[in-house]
PDB file of C-alpha atoms in Angstrom:
ATOM      1  CA  MET A   1       0.255   0.017   0.075  1.00  0.00           C
ATOM      2  CA  GLN A   2       0.963   3.013  -0.754  1.00  0.00           C
ATOM      3  CA  ALA A   3      -0.115   6.084   1.458  1.00  0.00           C
ATOM      4  CA  PHE A   4       0.449   9.919   1.624  1.00  0.00           C
ATOM      5  CA  MET A   5      -0.963  12.709   4.468  1.00  0.00           C
ATOM      6  CA  ILE A   6      -1.047  15.524   1.693  1.00  0.00           C
ATOM      7  CA  ARG A   7      -0.651  18.908   3.740  1.00  0.00           C
ATOM      8  CA  VAL A   8      -3.866  21.843   1.937  1.00  0.00           C
ATOM      9  CA  THR A   9      -3.623  24.509   2.997  1.00  0.00           C
ATOM     10  CA  GLU A  10      -5.897  28.054   1.729  1.00  0.00           C
ATOM     11  CA  GLN A  11      -3.847  28.918  -0.816  1.00  0.00           C
ATOM     12  CA  GLY A  12      -4.251  26.105  -3.039  1.00  0.00           C
ATOM     13  CA  LYS A  13      -1.151  24.316  -1.901  1.00  0.00           C
ATOM     14  CA  ALA A  14      -0.285  20.542  -1.489  1.00  0.00           C
ATOM     15  CA  GLN A  15       2.570  18.674   0.375  1.00  0.00           C
ATOM     16  CA  PRO A  16       2.766  15.250   0.113  1.00  0.00           C
ATOM     17  CA  VAL A  17       4.275  13.671   2.704  1.00  0.00           C
ATOM     18  CA  PRO A  18       4.559   9.898   2.624  1.00  0.00           C
ATOM     19  CA  LEU A  19       3.823   7.663   5.368  1.00  0.00           C
ATOM     20  CA  THR A  20       6.381   4.900   4.161  1.00  0.00           C
ATOM     21  CA  ASN A  21       6.813   3.349   7.846  1.00  0.00           C
ATOM     22  CA  ASP A  22       4.389   0.889  10.096  1.00  0.00           C
ATOM     23  CA  ARG A  23       4.593   3.448  12.511  1.00  0.00           C
ATOM     24  CA  THR A  24       3.965   7.609  12.078  1.00  0.00           C
ATOM     25  CA  LEU A  25       4.419   9.277  14.946  1.00  0.00           C
ATOM     26  CA  VAL A  26       3.090  12.953  14.623  1.00  0.00           C
ATOM     27  CA  GLY A  27       3.564  15.825  17.267  1.00  0.00           C
ATOM     28  CA  ARG A  28       6.212  18.443  18.971  1.00  0.00           C
ATOM     29  CA  LEU A  29       9.000  16.370  20.006  1.00  0.00           C
ATOM     30  CA  ASP A  30      11.943  15.662  17.715  1.00  0.00           C
ATOM     31  CA  ASP A  31      11.409  11.612  17.836  1.00  0.00           C
ATOM     32  CA  CYS A  32       8.126  12.749  15.937  1.00  0.00           C
ATOM     33  CA  GLN A  33       8.824  11.835  11.773  1.00  0.00           C
ATOM     34  CA  ILE A  34       6.127  14.896  11.266  1.00  0.00           C
ATOM     35  CA  ARG A  35       6.536  17.569  13.880  1.00  0.00           C
ATOM     36  CA  ILE A  36       4.600  20.118  13.698  1.00  0.00           C
ATOM     37  CA  ARG A  37       6.342  23.210  16.275  1.00  0.00           C
ATOM     38  CA  SER A  38       3.016  25.010  17.570  1.00  0.00           C
ATOM     39  CA  GLY A  39       1.867  25.046  21.150  1.00  0.00           C
ATOM     40  CA  LYS A  40      -1.582  23.850  19.769  1.00  0.00           C
ATOM     41  CA  ILE A  41       0.419  20.293  19.075  1.00  0.00           C
ATOM     42  CA  SER A  42       0.696  17.898  22.107  1.00  0.00           C
ATOM     43  CA  ARG A  43       4.464  16.488  21.594  1.00  0.00           C
ATOM     44  CA  HIS A  44       2.819  12.808  20.737  1.00  0.00           C
ATOM     45  CA  HIS A  45       0.014  14.231  19.521  1.00  0.00           C
ATOM     46  CA  CYS A  46      -0.913  10.832  17.290  1.00  0.00           C
ATOM     47  CA  GLU A  47      -0.038   7.791  15.334  1.00  0.00           C
ATOM     48  CA  ILE A  48      -0.582   6.521  12.425  1.00  0.00           C
ATOM     49  CA  LEU A  49      -0.435   2.807  11.884  1.00  0.00           C
ATOM     50  CA  LYS A  50      -0.309   0.821   8.506  1.00  0.00           C
ATOM     51  CA  GLU A  51      -1.415  -2.898   8.951  1.00  0.00           C
ATOM     52  CA  GLY A  52      -1.566  -4.823   5.878  1.00  0.00           C
ATOM     53  CA  GLU A  53      -3.236  -2.606   3.899  1.00  0.00           C
ATOM     54  CA  THR A  54      -5.607  -0.686   6.284  1.00  0.00           C
ATOM     55  CA  LEU A  55      -4.472   2.475   7.700  1.00  0.00           C
ATOM     56  CA  LYS A  56      -5.262   3.572  11.557  1.00  0.00           C
ATOM     57  CA  LEU A  57      -5.035   6.934  13.283  1.00  0.00           C
ATOM     58  CA  ARG A  58      -5.104   7.009  17.028  1.00  0.00           C
ATOM     59  CA  ASP A  59      -4.936  10.042  19.220  1.00  0.00           C
ATOM     60  CA  MET A  60      -2.486  10.239  22.015  1.00  0.00           C
ATOM     61  CA  GLY A  61      -3.749  11.852  24.779  1.00  0.00           C
ATOM     62  CA  SER A  62      -3.959  15.313  22.870  1.00  0.00           C
ATOM     63  CA  SER A  63      -4.609  18.160  25.112  1.00  0.00           C
ATOM     64  CA  ASN A  64      -6.918  19.789  21.019  1.00  0.00           C
ATOM     65  CA  GLY A  65      -7.789  16.726  19.793  1.00  0.00           C
ATOM     66  CA  THR A  66      -7.057  14.664  16.359  1.00  0.00           C
ATOM     67  CA  TYR A  67     -10.258  15.255  14.082  1.00  0.00           C
ATOM     68  CA  VAL A  68     -11.044  13.037  10.792  1.00  0.00           C
ATOM     69  CA  ASN A  69     -13.842  14.718   8.591  1.00  0.00           C
ATOM     70  CA  GLN A  70     -14.354  17.373  11.408  1.00  0.00           C
ATOM     71  CA  ASP A  71     -15.679  14.573  14.083  1.00  0.00           C
ATOM     72  CA  ARG A  72     -12.646  14.729  17.037  1.00  0.00           C
ATOM     73  CA  VAL A  73     -11.634  11.140  17.012  1.00  0.00           C
ATOM     74  CA  GLU A  74      -9.599   8.547  19.370  1.00  0.00           C
ATOM     75  CA  GLU A  75      -9.153   5.627  17.028  1.00  0.00           C
ATOM     76  CA  VAL A  76     -10.019   5.347  13.548  1.00  0.00           C
ATOM     77  CA  GLU A  77      -9.330   3.420  10.233  1.00  0.00           C
ATOM     78  CA  LEU A  78      -8.655   6.363   7.785  1.00  0.00           C
ATOM     79  CA  LYS A  79      -9.677   6.188   4.186  1.00  0.00           C
ATOM     80  CA  ALA A  80      -8.808   7.375   0.455  1.00  0.00           C
ATOM     81  CA  GLY A  81     -10.231  11.009   0.526  1.00  0.00           C
ATOM     82  CA  ASP A  82     -10.321  11.575   4.269  1.00  0.00           C
ATOM     83  CA  LEU A  83      -9.066  14.782   6.196  1.00  0.00           C
ATOM     84  CA  VAL A  84      -7.678  14.750   9.502  1.00  0.00           C
ATOM     85  CA  ALA A  85      -7.204  17.850  10.672  1.00  0.00           C
ATOM     86  CA  ILE A  86      -4.107  18.004  13.542  1.00  0.00           C
ATOM     87  CA  GLY A  87      -3.970  21.835  14.885  1.00  0.00           C
ATOM     88  CA  SER A  88      -4.560  24.052  12.421  1.00  0.00           C
ATOM     89  CA  LEU A  89      -3.495  21.908   9.327  1.00  0.00           C
ATOM     90  CA  VAL A  90      -5.064  20.051   7.199  1.00  0.00           C
ATOM     91  CA  PHE A  91      -4.316  16.747   5.042  1.00  0.00           C
ATOM     92  CA  LEU A  92      -6.225  15.545   3.179  1.00  0.00           C
ATOM     93  CA  VAL A  93      -5.469  10.561   2.888  1.00  0.00           C
ATOM     94  CA  GLN A  94      -4.420   9.509  -0.465  1.00  0.00           C
ATOM     95  CA  ILE A  95      -3.070   5.908  -0.831  1.00  0.00           C
ATOM     96  CA  ASN A  96      -2.640   4.016  -4.003  1.00  0.00           C
ATOM     97  CA  GLY A  97      -3.006   7.319  -5.761  1.00  0.00           C
ATOM     98  CA  VAL A  98      -6.437   8.334  -4.519  1.00  0.00           C
ATOM     99  CA  PRO A  99      -7.872  10.831  -5.168  1.00  0.00           C
ATOM    100  CA  GLU A 100      -6.390  11.647  -7.783  1.00  0.00           C
ATOM    101  CA  GLU A 101      -7.684  14.773  -8.139  1.00  0.00           C
ATOM    102  CA  PHE A 102      -8.376  17.612  -5.301  1.00  0.00           C
ATOM    103  CA  GLU A 103      -8.919  21.464  -4.997  1.00  0.00           C
ATOM    104  CA  PRO A 104      -6.913  21.890  -1.823  1.00  0.00           C
ATOM    105  CA  GLU A 105      -8.098  25.599  -0.467  1.00  0.00           C
ATOM    106  CA  LEU A 106     -11.532  23.903  -0.713  1.00  0.00           C
ATOM    107  CA  LEU A 107     -10.361  20.553   1.072  1.00  0.00           C
ATOM    108  CA  TYR A 108      -8.750  22.994   3.751  1.00  0.00           C
ATOM    109  CA  GLU A 109     -12.025  24.525   4.461  1.00  0.00           C
ATOM    110  CA  ASP A 110     -14.373  21.247   4.792  1.00  0.00           C
ATOM    111  CA  GLY A 111     -11.065  19.838   6.711  1.00  0.00           C
ATOM    112  CA  LEU A 112     -11.033  22.160  10.027  1.00  0.00           C
ATOM    113  CA  PRO A 113     -13.491  21.504  12.315  1.00  0.00           C
ATOM    114  CA  GLU A 114     -16.399  23.878  13.442  1.00  0.00           C
ATOM    115  CA  ARG A 115     -14.290  25.830  17.102  1.00  0.00           C
ATOM    116  CA  PRO A 116     -16.228  27.892  19.326  1.00  0.00           C
ATOM    117  CA  GLU A 117     -13.403  30.508  19.133  1.00  0.00           C
ATOM    118  CA  PRO A 118     -11.684  30.868  16.034  1.00  0.00           C
ATOM    119  CA  ALA A 119      -8.150  30.067  15.549  1.00  0.00           C
ATOM    120  CA  ALA A 120      -5.743  31.679  14.465  1.00  0.00           C
ATOM    121  CA  ASP A 121      -3.762  29.949  10.784  1.00  0.00           C
ATOM    122  CA  TYR A 122      -0.345  30.233  11.468  1.00  0.00           C
ATOM    123  CA  ALA A 123       0.370  27.019   8.667  1.00  0.00           C
ATOM    124  CA  ALA A 124      -1.100  28.720   5.713  1.00  0.00           C
ATOM    125  CA  SER A 125       1.980  31.080   4.780  1.00  0.00           C
ATOM    126  CA  HIS A 126       4.376  27.997   6.049  1.00  0.00           C
ATOM    127  CA  THR A 127       6.276  25.476   3.834  1.00  0.00           C
ATOM    128  CA  PRO A 128       7.030  22.277   5.955  1.00  0.00           C
ATOM    129  CA  LYS A 129      10.689  22.106   5.459  1.00  0.00           C
ATOM    130  CA  PRO A 130      11.973  18.241   5.238  1.00  0.00           C
ATOM    131  CA  VAL A 131      14.456  17.565   7.935  1.00  0.00           C
ATOM    132  CA  HIS A 132      17.096  14.457   7.592  1.00  0.00           C
ATOM    133  CA  HIS A 133      16.980  12.027  10.415  1.00  0.00           C
ATOM    134  CA  HIS A 134      20.179  10.231  11.862  1.00  0.00           C
ATOM    135  CA  ALA A 135      19.863   9.326  14.615  1.00  0.00           C
ATOM    136  CA  PRO A 136      20.229   5.755  16.111  1.00  0.00           C
ATOM    137  CA  THR A 137      17.957   3.266  16.323  1.00  0.00           C
ATOM    138  CA  ALA A 138      17.278  -0.207  17.996  1.00  0.00           C
ATOM    139  CA  ALA A 139      17.327  -3.249  16.107  1.00  0.00           C
ATOM    140  CA  GLY A 140      14.147  -4.177  14.816  1.00  0.00           C
ATOM    141  CA  ASP A 141      12.527  -0.748  16.034  1.00  0.00           C
ATOM    142  CA  ASP A 142      11.317   0.140  12.320  1.00  0.00           C
ATOM    143  CA  SER A 143       8.937   3.357  14.599  1.00  0.00           C
ATOM    144  CA  SER A 144      11.707   6.134  13.126  1.00  0.00           C
ATOM    145  CA  MET A 145      13.535   4.357  10.502  1.00  0.00           C
ATOM    146  CA  MET A 146      12.512   7.265   7.771  1.00  0.00           C
ATOM    147  CA  ASP A 147      14.893   9.039   5.679  1.00  0.00           C
ATOM    148  CA  PHE A 148      13.154  11.702   6.298  1.00  0.00           C
ATOM    149  CA  ASN A 149      10.976  13.563   8.384  1.00  0.00           C
ATOM    150  CA  PHE A 150       8.484  16.452   7.701  1.00  0.00           C
ATOM    151  CA  GLU A 151       8.051  19.619  10.146  1.00  0.00           C
ATOM    152  CA  PHE A 152       5.722  22.130  10.178  1.00  0.00           C
ATOM    153  CA  ASP A 153       7.223  25.502  12.767  1.00  0.00           C
ATOM    154  CA  LEU A 154       4.212  27.392  12.666  1.00  0.00           C
ATOM    155  CA  ASP A 155       4.905  30.795  14.480  1.00  0.00           C
ATOM    156  CA  ASP A 156       2.031  30.969  16.849  1.00  0.00           C
ATOM    157  CA  ASP A 157       3.419  32.353  20.006  1.00  0.00           C
ATOM    158  CA  ASP A 158       1.509  29.551  22.107  1.00  0.00           C
ATOM    159  CA  ASP A 159       4.399  27.222  22.276  1.00  0.00           C
ATOM    160  CA  SER A 160       5.624  27.552  25.638  1.00  0.00           C
ATOM    161  CA  GLN A 161       4.603  24.400  27.863  1.00  0.00           C
ATOM    162  CA  PRO A 162       5.207  23.592  31.425  1.00  0.00           C
ATOM    163  CA  PRO A 163       7.687  21.544  32.273  1.00  0.00           C
ATOM    164  CA  LEU A 164       7.779  17.088  32.243  1.00  0.00           C
TER     165      LEU A 164
END
């Protein structure tokens, strides 16, 4: 199975993030394969699991939640065309090339959950930076064996977190 999380923006941009591992960790810490530097993102926010021909998303107890098709989820099987919102970022799930065509700016709006108070979107003006990952890993642990990571650095002022 070939799977991508394609970041879509309200400006009509799309940035594919390949899901090459059986487990992809999303969060703020350096051990995450998809890093989102924002105070609205938990240290380990969610994980995406490839199990055979199935793709699952599991929230890891994040403070602000993980949303699929505007619904807050704890664990869900992802389907091609699903929209995943993590903080102010929206991703389109693409599996084996489906969906083939899409309009990022429309998907961005459709992917954001309804929130009682408007959240500032700092992600729209930023593009992700591939970050090379060379950290040694334990034998047999492929959870961080990507040749690269994706980092989204959001310039929000709320990125201070209390110490562990």
